[in-house]
Coordinates of C-alpha atoms in Angstrom, one line a residue:
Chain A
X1 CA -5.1 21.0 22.1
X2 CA -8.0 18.2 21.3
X3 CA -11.4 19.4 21.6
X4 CA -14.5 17.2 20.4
X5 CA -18.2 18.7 20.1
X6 CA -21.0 16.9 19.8
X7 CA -19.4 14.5 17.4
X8 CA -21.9 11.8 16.0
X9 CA -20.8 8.5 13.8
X10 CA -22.9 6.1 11.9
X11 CA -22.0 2.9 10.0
X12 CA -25.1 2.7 8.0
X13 CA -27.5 1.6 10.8
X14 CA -24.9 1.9 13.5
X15 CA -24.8 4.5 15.4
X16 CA -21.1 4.3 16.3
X17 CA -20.3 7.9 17.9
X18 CA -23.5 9.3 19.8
X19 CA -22.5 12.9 21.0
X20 CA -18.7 12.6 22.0
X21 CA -17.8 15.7 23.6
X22 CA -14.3 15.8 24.9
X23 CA -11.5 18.4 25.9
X24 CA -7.4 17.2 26.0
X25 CA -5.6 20.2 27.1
X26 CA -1.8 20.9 26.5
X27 CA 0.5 18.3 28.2
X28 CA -2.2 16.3 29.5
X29 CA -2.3 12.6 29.2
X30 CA -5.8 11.3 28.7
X31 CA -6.3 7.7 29.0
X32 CA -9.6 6.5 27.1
X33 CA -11.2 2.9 28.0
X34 CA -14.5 0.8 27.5
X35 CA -15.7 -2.5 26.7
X36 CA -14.7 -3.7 23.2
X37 CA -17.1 -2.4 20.2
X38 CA -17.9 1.0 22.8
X39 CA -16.8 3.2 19.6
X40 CA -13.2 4.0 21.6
X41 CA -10.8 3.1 18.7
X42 CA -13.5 4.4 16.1
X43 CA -13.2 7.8 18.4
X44 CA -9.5 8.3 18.1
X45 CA -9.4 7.4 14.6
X46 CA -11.5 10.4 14.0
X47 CA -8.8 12.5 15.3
X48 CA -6.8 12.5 12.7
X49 CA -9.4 11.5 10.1
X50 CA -8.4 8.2 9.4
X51 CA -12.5 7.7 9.9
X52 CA -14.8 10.5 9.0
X53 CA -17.4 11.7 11.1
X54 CA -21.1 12.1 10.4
X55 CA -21.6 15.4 12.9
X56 CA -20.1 17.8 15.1
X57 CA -16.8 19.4 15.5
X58 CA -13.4 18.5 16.0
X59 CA -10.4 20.8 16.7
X60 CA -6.2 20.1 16.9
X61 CA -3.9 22.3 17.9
X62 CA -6.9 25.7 16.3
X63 CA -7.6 23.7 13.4
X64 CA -10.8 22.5 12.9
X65 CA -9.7 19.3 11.0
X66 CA -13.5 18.3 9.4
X67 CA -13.2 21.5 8.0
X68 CA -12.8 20.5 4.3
X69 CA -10.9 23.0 3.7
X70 CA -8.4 22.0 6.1
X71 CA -4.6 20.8 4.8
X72 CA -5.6 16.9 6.4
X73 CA -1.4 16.2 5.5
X74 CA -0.4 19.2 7.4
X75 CA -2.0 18.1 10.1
X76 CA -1.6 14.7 10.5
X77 CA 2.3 15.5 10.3
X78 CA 1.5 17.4 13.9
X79 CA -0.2 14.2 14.8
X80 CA 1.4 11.4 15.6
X81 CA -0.3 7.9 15.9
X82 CA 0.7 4.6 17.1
X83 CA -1.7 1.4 15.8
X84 CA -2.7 -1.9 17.9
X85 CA -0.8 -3.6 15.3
X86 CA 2.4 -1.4 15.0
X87 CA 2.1 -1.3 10.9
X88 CA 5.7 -0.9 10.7
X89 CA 6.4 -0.6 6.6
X90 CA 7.4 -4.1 6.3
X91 CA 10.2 -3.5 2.8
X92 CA 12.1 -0.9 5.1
X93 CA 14.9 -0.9 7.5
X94 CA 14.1 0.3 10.5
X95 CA 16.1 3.6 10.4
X96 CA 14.3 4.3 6.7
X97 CA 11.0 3.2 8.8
X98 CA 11.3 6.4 11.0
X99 CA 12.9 8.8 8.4
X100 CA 10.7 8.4 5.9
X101 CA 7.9 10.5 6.7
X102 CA 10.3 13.4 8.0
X103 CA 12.2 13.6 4.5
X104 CA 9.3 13.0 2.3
X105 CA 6.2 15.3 3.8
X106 CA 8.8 17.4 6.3
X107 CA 11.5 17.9 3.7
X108 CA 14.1 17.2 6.5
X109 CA 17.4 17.0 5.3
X110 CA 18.7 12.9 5.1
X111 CA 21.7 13.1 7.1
X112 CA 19.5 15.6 10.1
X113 CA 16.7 12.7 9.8
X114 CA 19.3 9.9 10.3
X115 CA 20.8 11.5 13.4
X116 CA 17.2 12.0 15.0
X117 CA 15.9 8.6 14.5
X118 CA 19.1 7.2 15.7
X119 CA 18.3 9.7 18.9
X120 CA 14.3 8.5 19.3
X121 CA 15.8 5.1 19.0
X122 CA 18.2 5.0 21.3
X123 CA 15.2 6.3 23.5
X124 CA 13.3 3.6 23.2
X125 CA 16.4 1.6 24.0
X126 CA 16.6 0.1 20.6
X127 CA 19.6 2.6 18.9
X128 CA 21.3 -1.2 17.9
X129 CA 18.0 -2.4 15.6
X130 CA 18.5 0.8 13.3
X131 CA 19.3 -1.9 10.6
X132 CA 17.1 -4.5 11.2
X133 CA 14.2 -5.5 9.3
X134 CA 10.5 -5.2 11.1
X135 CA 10.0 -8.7 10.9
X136 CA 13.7 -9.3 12.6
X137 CA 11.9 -7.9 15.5
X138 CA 9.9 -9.0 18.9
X139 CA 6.0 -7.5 18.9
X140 CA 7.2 -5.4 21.6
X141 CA 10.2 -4.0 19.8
X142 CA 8.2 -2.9 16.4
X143 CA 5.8 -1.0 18.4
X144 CA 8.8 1.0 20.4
X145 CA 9.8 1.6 16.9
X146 CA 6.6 2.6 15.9
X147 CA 6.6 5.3 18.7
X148 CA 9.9 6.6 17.5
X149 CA 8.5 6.7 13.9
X150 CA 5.7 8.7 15.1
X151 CA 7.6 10.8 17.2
X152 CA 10.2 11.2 14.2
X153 CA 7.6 14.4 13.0
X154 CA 8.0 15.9 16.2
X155 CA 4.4 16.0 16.3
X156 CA 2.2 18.3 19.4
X157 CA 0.1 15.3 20.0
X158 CA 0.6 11.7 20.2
X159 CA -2.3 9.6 19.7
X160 CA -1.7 5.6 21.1
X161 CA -5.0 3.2 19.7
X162 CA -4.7 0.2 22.1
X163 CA -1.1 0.0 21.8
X164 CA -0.5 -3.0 24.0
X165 CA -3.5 -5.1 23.0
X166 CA -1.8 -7.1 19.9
X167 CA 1.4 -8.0 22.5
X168 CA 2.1 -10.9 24.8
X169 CA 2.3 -10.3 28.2
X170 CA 5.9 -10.2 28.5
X171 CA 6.5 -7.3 26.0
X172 CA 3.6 -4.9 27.1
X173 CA 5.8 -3.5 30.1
X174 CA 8.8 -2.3 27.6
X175 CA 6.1 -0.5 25.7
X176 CA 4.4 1.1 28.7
X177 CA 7.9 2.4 29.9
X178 CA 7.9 3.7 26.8
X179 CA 5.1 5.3 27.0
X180 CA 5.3 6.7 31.1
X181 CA 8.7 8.4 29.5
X182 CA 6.7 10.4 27.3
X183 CA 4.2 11.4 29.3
X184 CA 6.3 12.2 31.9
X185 CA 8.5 14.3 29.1
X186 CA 5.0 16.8 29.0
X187 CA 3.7 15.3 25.5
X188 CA 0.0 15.6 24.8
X189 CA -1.2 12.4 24.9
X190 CA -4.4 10.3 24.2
X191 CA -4.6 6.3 24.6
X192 CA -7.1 3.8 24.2
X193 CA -6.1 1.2 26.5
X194 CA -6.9 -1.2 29.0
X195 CA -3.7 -1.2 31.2
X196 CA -5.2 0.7 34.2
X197 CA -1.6 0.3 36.1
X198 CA -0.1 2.7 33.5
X199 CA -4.0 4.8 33.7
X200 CA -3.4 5.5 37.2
X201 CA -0.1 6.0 36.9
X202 CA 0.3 8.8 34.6
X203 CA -3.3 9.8 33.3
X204 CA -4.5 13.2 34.1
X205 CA -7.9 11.7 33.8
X206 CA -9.6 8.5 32.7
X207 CA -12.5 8.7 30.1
X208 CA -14.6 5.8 30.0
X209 CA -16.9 5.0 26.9
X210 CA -19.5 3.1 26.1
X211 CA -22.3 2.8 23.0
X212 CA -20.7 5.7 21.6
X213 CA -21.0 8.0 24.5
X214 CA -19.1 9.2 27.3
X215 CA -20.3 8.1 30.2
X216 CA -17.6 9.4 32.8
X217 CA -14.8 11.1 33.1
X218 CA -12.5 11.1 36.1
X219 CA -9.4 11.7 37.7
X220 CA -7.7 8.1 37.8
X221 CA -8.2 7.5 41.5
X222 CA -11.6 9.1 41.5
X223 CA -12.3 6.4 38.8
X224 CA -11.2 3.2 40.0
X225 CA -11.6 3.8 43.6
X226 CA -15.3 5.2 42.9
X227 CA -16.9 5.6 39.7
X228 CA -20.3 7.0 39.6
X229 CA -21.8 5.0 36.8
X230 CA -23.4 1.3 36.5
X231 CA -21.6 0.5 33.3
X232 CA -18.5 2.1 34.6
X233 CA -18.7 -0.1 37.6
X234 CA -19.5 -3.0 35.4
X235 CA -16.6 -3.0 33.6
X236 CA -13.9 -2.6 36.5
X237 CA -15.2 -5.3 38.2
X238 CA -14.9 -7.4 34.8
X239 CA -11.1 -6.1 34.2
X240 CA -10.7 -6.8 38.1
X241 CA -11.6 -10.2 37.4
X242 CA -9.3 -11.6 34.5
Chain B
X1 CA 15.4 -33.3 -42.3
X2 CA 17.9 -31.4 -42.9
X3 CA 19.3 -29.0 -40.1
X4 CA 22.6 -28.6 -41.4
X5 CA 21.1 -25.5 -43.2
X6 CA 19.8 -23.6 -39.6
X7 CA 23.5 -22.9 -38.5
X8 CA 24.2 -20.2 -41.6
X9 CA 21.1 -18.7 -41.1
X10 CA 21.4 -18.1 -37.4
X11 CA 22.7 -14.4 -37.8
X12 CA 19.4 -13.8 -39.6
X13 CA 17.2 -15.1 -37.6
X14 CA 19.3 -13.5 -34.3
X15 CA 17.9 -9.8 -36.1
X16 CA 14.6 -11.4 -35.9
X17 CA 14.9 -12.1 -31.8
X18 CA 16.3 -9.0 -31.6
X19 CA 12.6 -7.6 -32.9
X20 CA 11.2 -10.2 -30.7
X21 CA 13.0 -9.2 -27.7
X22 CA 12.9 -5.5 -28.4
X23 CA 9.0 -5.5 -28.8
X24 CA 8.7 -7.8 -25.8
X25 CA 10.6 -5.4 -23.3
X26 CA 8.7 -2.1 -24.4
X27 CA 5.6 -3.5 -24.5
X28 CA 6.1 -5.4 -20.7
X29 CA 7.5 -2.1 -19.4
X30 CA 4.8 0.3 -21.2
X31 CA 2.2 -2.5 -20.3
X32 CA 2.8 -2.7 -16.4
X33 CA 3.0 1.2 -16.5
X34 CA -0.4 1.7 -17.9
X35 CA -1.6 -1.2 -16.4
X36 CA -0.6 0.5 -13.1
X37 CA -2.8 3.4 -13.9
X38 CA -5.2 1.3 -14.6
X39 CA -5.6 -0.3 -11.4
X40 CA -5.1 2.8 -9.4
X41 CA -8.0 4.0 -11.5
X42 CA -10.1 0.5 -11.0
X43 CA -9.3 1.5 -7.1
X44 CA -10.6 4.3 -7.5
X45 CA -13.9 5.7 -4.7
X46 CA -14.9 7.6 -7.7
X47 CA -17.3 5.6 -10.0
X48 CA -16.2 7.1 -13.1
X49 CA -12.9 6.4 -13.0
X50 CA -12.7 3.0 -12.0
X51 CA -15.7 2.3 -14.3
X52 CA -13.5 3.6 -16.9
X53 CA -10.6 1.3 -15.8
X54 CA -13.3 -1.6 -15.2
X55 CA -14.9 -0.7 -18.9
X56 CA -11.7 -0.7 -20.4
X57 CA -10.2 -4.1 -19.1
X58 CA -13.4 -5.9 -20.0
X59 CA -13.0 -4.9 -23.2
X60 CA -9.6 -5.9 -23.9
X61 CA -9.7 -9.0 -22.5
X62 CA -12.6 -10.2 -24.1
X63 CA -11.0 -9.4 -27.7
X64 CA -8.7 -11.8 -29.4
X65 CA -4.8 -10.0 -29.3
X66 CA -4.8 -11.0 -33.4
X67 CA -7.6 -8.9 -34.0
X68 CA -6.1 -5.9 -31.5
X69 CA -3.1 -6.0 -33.5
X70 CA -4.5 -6.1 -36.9
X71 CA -6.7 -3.2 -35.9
X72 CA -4.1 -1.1 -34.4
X73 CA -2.6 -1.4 -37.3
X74 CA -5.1 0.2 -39.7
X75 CA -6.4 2.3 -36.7
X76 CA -3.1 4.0 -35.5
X77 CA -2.5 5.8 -38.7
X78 CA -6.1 7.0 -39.3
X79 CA -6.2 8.2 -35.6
X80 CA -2.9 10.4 -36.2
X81 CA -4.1 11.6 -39.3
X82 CA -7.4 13.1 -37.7
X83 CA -5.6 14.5 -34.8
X84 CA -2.8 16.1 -36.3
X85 CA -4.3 16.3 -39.9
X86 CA -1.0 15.5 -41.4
X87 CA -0.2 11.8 -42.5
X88 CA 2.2 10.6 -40.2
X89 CA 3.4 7.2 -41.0
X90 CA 3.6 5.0 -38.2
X91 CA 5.1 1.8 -39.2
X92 CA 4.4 -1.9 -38.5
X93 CA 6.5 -1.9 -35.4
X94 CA 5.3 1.2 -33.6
X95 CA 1.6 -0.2 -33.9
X96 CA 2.3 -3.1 -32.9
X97 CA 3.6 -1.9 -29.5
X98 CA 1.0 0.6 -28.9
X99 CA -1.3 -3.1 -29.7
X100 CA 0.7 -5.4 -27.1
X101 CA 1.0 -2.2 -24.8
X102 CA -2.6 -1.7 -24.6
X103 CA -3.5 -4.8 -24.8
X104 CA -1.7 -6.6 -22.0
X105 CA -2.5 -3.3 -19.4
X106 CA -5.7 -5.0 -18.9
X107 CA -3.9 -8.1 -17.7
X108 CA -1.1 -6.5 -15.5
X109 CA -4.0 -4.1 -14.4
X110 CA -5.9 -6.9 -12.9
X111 CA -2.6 -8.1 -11.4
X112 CA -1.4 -5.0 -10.2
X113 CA -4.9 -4.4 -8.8
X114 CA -5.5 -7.4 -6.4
X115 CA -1.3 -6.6 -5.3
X116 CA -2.5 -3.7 -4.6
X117 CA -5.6 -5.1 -2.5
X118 CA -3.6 -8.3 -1.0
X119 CA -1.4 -5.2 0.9
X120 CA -3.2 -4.3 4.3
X121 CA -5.5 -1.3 5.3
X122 CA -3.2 -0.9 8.3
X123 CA -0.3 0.1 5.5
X124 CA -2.2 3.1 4.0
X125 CA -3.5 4.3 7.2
X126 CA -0.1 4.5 8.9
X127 CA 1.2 6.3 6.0
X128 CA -1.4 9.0 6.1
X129 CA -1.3 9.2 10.3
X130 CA 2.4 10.3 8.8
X131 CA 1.2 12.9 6.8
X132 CA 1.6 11.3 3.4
X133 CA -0.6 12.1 0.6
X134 CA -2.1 9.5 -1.3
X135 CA 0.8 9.8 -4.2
X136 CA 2.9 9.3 -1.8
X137 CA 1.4 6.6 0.1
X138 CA 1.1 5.0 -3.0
X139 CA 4.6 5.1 -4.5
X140 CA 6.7 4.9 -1.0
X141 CA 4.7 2.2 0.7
X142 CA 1.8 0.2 -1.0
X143 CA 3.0 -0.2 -4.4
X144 CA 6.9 -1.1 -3.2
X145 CA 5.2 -3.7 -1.3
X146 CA 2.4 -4.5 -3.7
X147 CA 5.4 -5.5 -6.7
X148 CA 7.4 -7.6 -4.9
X149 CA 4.4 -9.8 -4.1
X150 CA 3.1 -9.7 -7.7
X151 CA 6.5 -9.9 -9.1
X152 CA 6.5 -13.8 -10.4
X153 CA 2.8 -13.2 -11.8
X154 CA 4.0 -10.1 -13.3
X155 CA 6.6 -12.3 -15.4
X156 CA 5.1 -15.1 -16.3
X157 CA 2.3 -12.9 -18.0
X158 CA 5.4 -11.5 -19.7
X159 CA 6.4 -15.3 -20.4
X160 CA 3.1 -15.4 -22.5
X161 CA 3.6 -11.9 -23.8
X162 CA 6.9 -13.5 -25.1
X163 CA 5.1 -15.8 -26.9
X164 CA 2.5 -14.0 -28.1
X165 CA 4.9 -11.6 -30.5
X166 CA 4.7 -14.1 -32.9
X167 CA 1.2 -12.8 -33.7
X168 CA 2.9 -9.9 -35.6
X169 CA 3.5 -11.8 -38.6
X170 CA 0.0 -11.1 -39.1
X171 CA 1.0 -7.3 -40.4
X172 CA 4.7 -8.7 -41.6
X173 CA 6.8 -7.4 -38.6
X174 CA 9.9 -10.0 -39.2
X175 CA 10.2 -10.9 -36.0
X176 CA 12.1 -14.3 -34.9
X177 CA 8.7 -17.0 -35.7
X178 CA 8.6 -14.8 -39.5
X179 CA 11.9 -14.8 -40.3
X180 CA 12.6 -18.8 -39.7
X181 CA 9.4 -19.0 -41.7
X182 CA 10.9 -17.4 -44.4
X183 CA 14.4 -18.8 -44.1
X184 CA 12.8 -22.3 -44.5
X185 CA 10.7 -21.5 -47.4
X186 CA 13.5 -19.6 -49.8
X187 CA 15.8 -23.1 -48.4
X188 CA 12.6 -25.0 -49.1
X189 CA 12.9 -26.8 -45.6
X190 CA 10.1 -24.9 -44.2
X191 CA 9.5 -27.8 -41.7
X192 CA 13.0 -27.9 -39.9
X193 CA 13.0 -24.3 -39.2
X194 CA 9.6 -24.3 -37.9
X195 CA 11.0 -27.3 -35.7
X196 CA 13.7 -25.3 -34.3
X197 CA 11.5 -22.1 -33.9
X198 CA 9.1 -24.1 -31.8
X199 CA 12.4 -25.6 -29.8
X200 CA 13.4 -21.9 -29.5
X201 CA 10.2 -20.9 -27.6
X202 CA 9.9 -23.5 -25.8
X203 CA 13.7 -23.2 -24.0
X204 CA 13.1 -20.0 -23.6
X205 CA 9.8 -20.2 -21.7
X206 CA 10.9 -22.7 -19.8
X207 CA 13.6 -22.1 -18.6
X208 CA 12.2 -18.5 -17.4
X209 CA 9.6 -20.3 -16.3
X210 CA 11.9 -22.2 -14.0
X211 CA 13.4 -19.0 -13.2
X212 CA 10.5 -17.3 -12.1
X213 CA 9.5 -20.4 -10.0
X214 CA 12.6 -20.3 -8.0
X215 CA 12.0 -16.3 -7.7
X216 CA 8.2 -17.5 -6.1
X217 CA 10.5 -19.9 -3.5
X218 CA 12.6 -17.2 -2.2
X219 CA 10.1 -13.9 -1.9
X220 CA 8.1 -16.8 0.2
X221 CA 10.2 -17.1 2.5

């Protein structure tokens, strides 16, 4: 579904993506971590080409998507993506939040878009909010709502960047349900994050990054219960001990 | 001073805020419109377009309007003329408002522009993860956002726009400063009408003023 070769990034100097090569297959969940400034948000962004890359190939669902040749709309419509800081449009309701995208680019019929956000709302347990404004709502609640509006393109892949980091505690759990719904519903999923409960729960395998590079990838309990590399090592110990 | 004499002439001098107002509200509409353009343009990654934009607000705001006007005035015809090779006659009015127009895109183009800019990345990028193009990112989520901030700045350059129709005595457009100026020189009391002019503007722009103030207050909160 995903597949990353040999993809290289630099910001100026920076060398920001140094030969990411990566695979996410067809219902797998794929949770990506690393200490902060690794490359790991810069790495999913280039997914969907929200950043560019500098070298190498990547591919979505048989399109190779730095192709410029490539429809970048069509594609992102198949993706979705859910930010660290939900980016809810602040001047719409919630319901016109999540239909939006699926009358305007999809060319969905209005009252077919209503009914389906109300659907994906009432999965994320917030059906009653439809009206509500984004700032009305808790942290926690605008990013369930940002999950629907994502999911509102009925997209192949879902792409989460740190999805819990911008939260307080109290909120990160409704979002990880959430989450553990989907992946247990057989979506394709990639997430940058740092909640290793929800890793170990329902990742197919942990990918762990750092300067740019992947330095392991594992099977969850292979990962925390043994990971091969220093830095690897490093960092568990460091998460271990907040 | 006499003001007994302003009360008859009030129907006359209501056709000249009639070509006061009429002017103003073409030219703020057709100015925020091109000023728009503008801006998207001065956003622009490519150079030559938002040097263009960049090129063409410098200019315009480092002209005096009076001269703008005056030269629109000759200019507008002549440039017809050479593109359709006919003489077209433009009028007074019709100049004027390409003038204010033009003129005043360089100001809402500068406001428009740091709307624009004062809306955050994290808009633009979630409207492309949902498969928006830039049109439509534009038009369905920055620029929504982007007016509503920019809306009391937006009007009170239209406050000075108000004002600044007088200026089109200056190629004898009777609008509402021109005709009290003539109604007090045939009555020979050039000085009251000029009085109540002044008292005119001044209600008007303050009172919107106060208007747009209050407008400030409540998109704040």
């Amino acid at each position: 579904m995903i597949r990353l070769t040999n993809v290289h990034k630099w910001f100026k100097d920076l060398h920001v993506l140094n030969g990411v090569n990566l695979n996410v297959h067809q219902g797998e969940v794929v949770v990506v971590c690393g200490p902060s400034g690794s490359g790991k948000s810069t790495l999913i962004r280039t997914i969907n080409q929200l950043e560019t890359i500098s070298e190498g190939e990547i591919w979505v669902d048989g399109k190779n998507v730095t192709d410029p040749k490539t429809d970048l709309n069509a594609l992102r419509a198949e993706v979705g993506f859910v930010f660290q800081h939900f980016n809810l449009y602040p001047h719409l309701s919630v319901l016109d939040n999540i239909t939006l995208s699926p009358i305007r680019v999809k060319k969905m019929g209005k009252a077919a878009a209503e009914q389906l956000a109300v659907e994906l709302l009432d999965r994320v347990g917030l059906a009653h909010k439809k009206d509500a404004f984004p700032a009305q709502l808790s942290g926690g609640q605008q990013q369930r709502v940002a999950i629907a509006r994502g999911l509102a393109m009925q997209p192949k892949v879902m792409l989460f960047d740190e999805p819990t980091s911008a939260l307080d505690p109290e909120m990160i759990g409704e979002v990880l349900q959430v989450m553990r719904d989907l992946a247990k519903s057989g979506m394709t999923m990639m997430c940058v994050t740092h909640e290793m409960g929800f890793a170990r729960e329902v990742a197919d395998y942990v990918v762990f990054v750092d300067q740019g590079q992947v330095v392991e990838q594992a099977k969850p309990e292979e990962f925390f219960s043994n990971p091969q590399h220093e830095r690897a090592k490093q960092f568990l110990r460091q998460l271990r001990s907040h | 001073m006499d003001f007994s004499q302003i009360v008859p002439a009030l129907p006359d001098l209501w056709e000249g805020m009639k070509l006061t107002l009429e002017l103003l509200v073409m030219a703020v509409v057709g100015g925020i419109a091109l000023g728009t353009v503008l801006a998207l343009l001065r956003l622009s990654s490519n150079p030559l377009l938002s040097g263009f934009a960049k090129g063409y607000v410098n200019i315009f705001r480092s002209v005096p309007l009076l001269l703008v006007i005056i030269w629109f005035y000759l200019a507008v015809p002549m440039l017809l003329n050479w593109i359709t090779g006919d003489f077209v006659p433009v009028g007074a009015f019709a100049s004027c408002l390409v003038a204010f127009m033009m003129f005043e895109a360089a100001y809402y183009c500068e406001i428009v522009r740091a709307g624009i800019q004062s809306i955050s990345r994290g808009q633009v990028n979630a409207a492309y993860a949902l498969g928006m193009t830039y049109g439509q990112a534009m038009r369905l989520v920055i620029l929504p956002q982007a007016f509503r901030k920019m809306m009391p700045l937006l009007l009170q350059q239209s406050i000075i726009l108000f004002q600044d129709t007088s200026l089109v005595y200056a190629v004898g457009l009777m609008d509402f400063l021109s005709s009290a100026r003539s109604r007090g020189d045939i009555l020979g009391l050039p000085h009251e009408f000029l009085l109540f002019a002044g008292a005119v503007y001044f209600m008007v722009s303050f009172f919107a003023s106060q208007m747009v103030k209050r407008l400030q207050k409540r998109l704040a909160v």
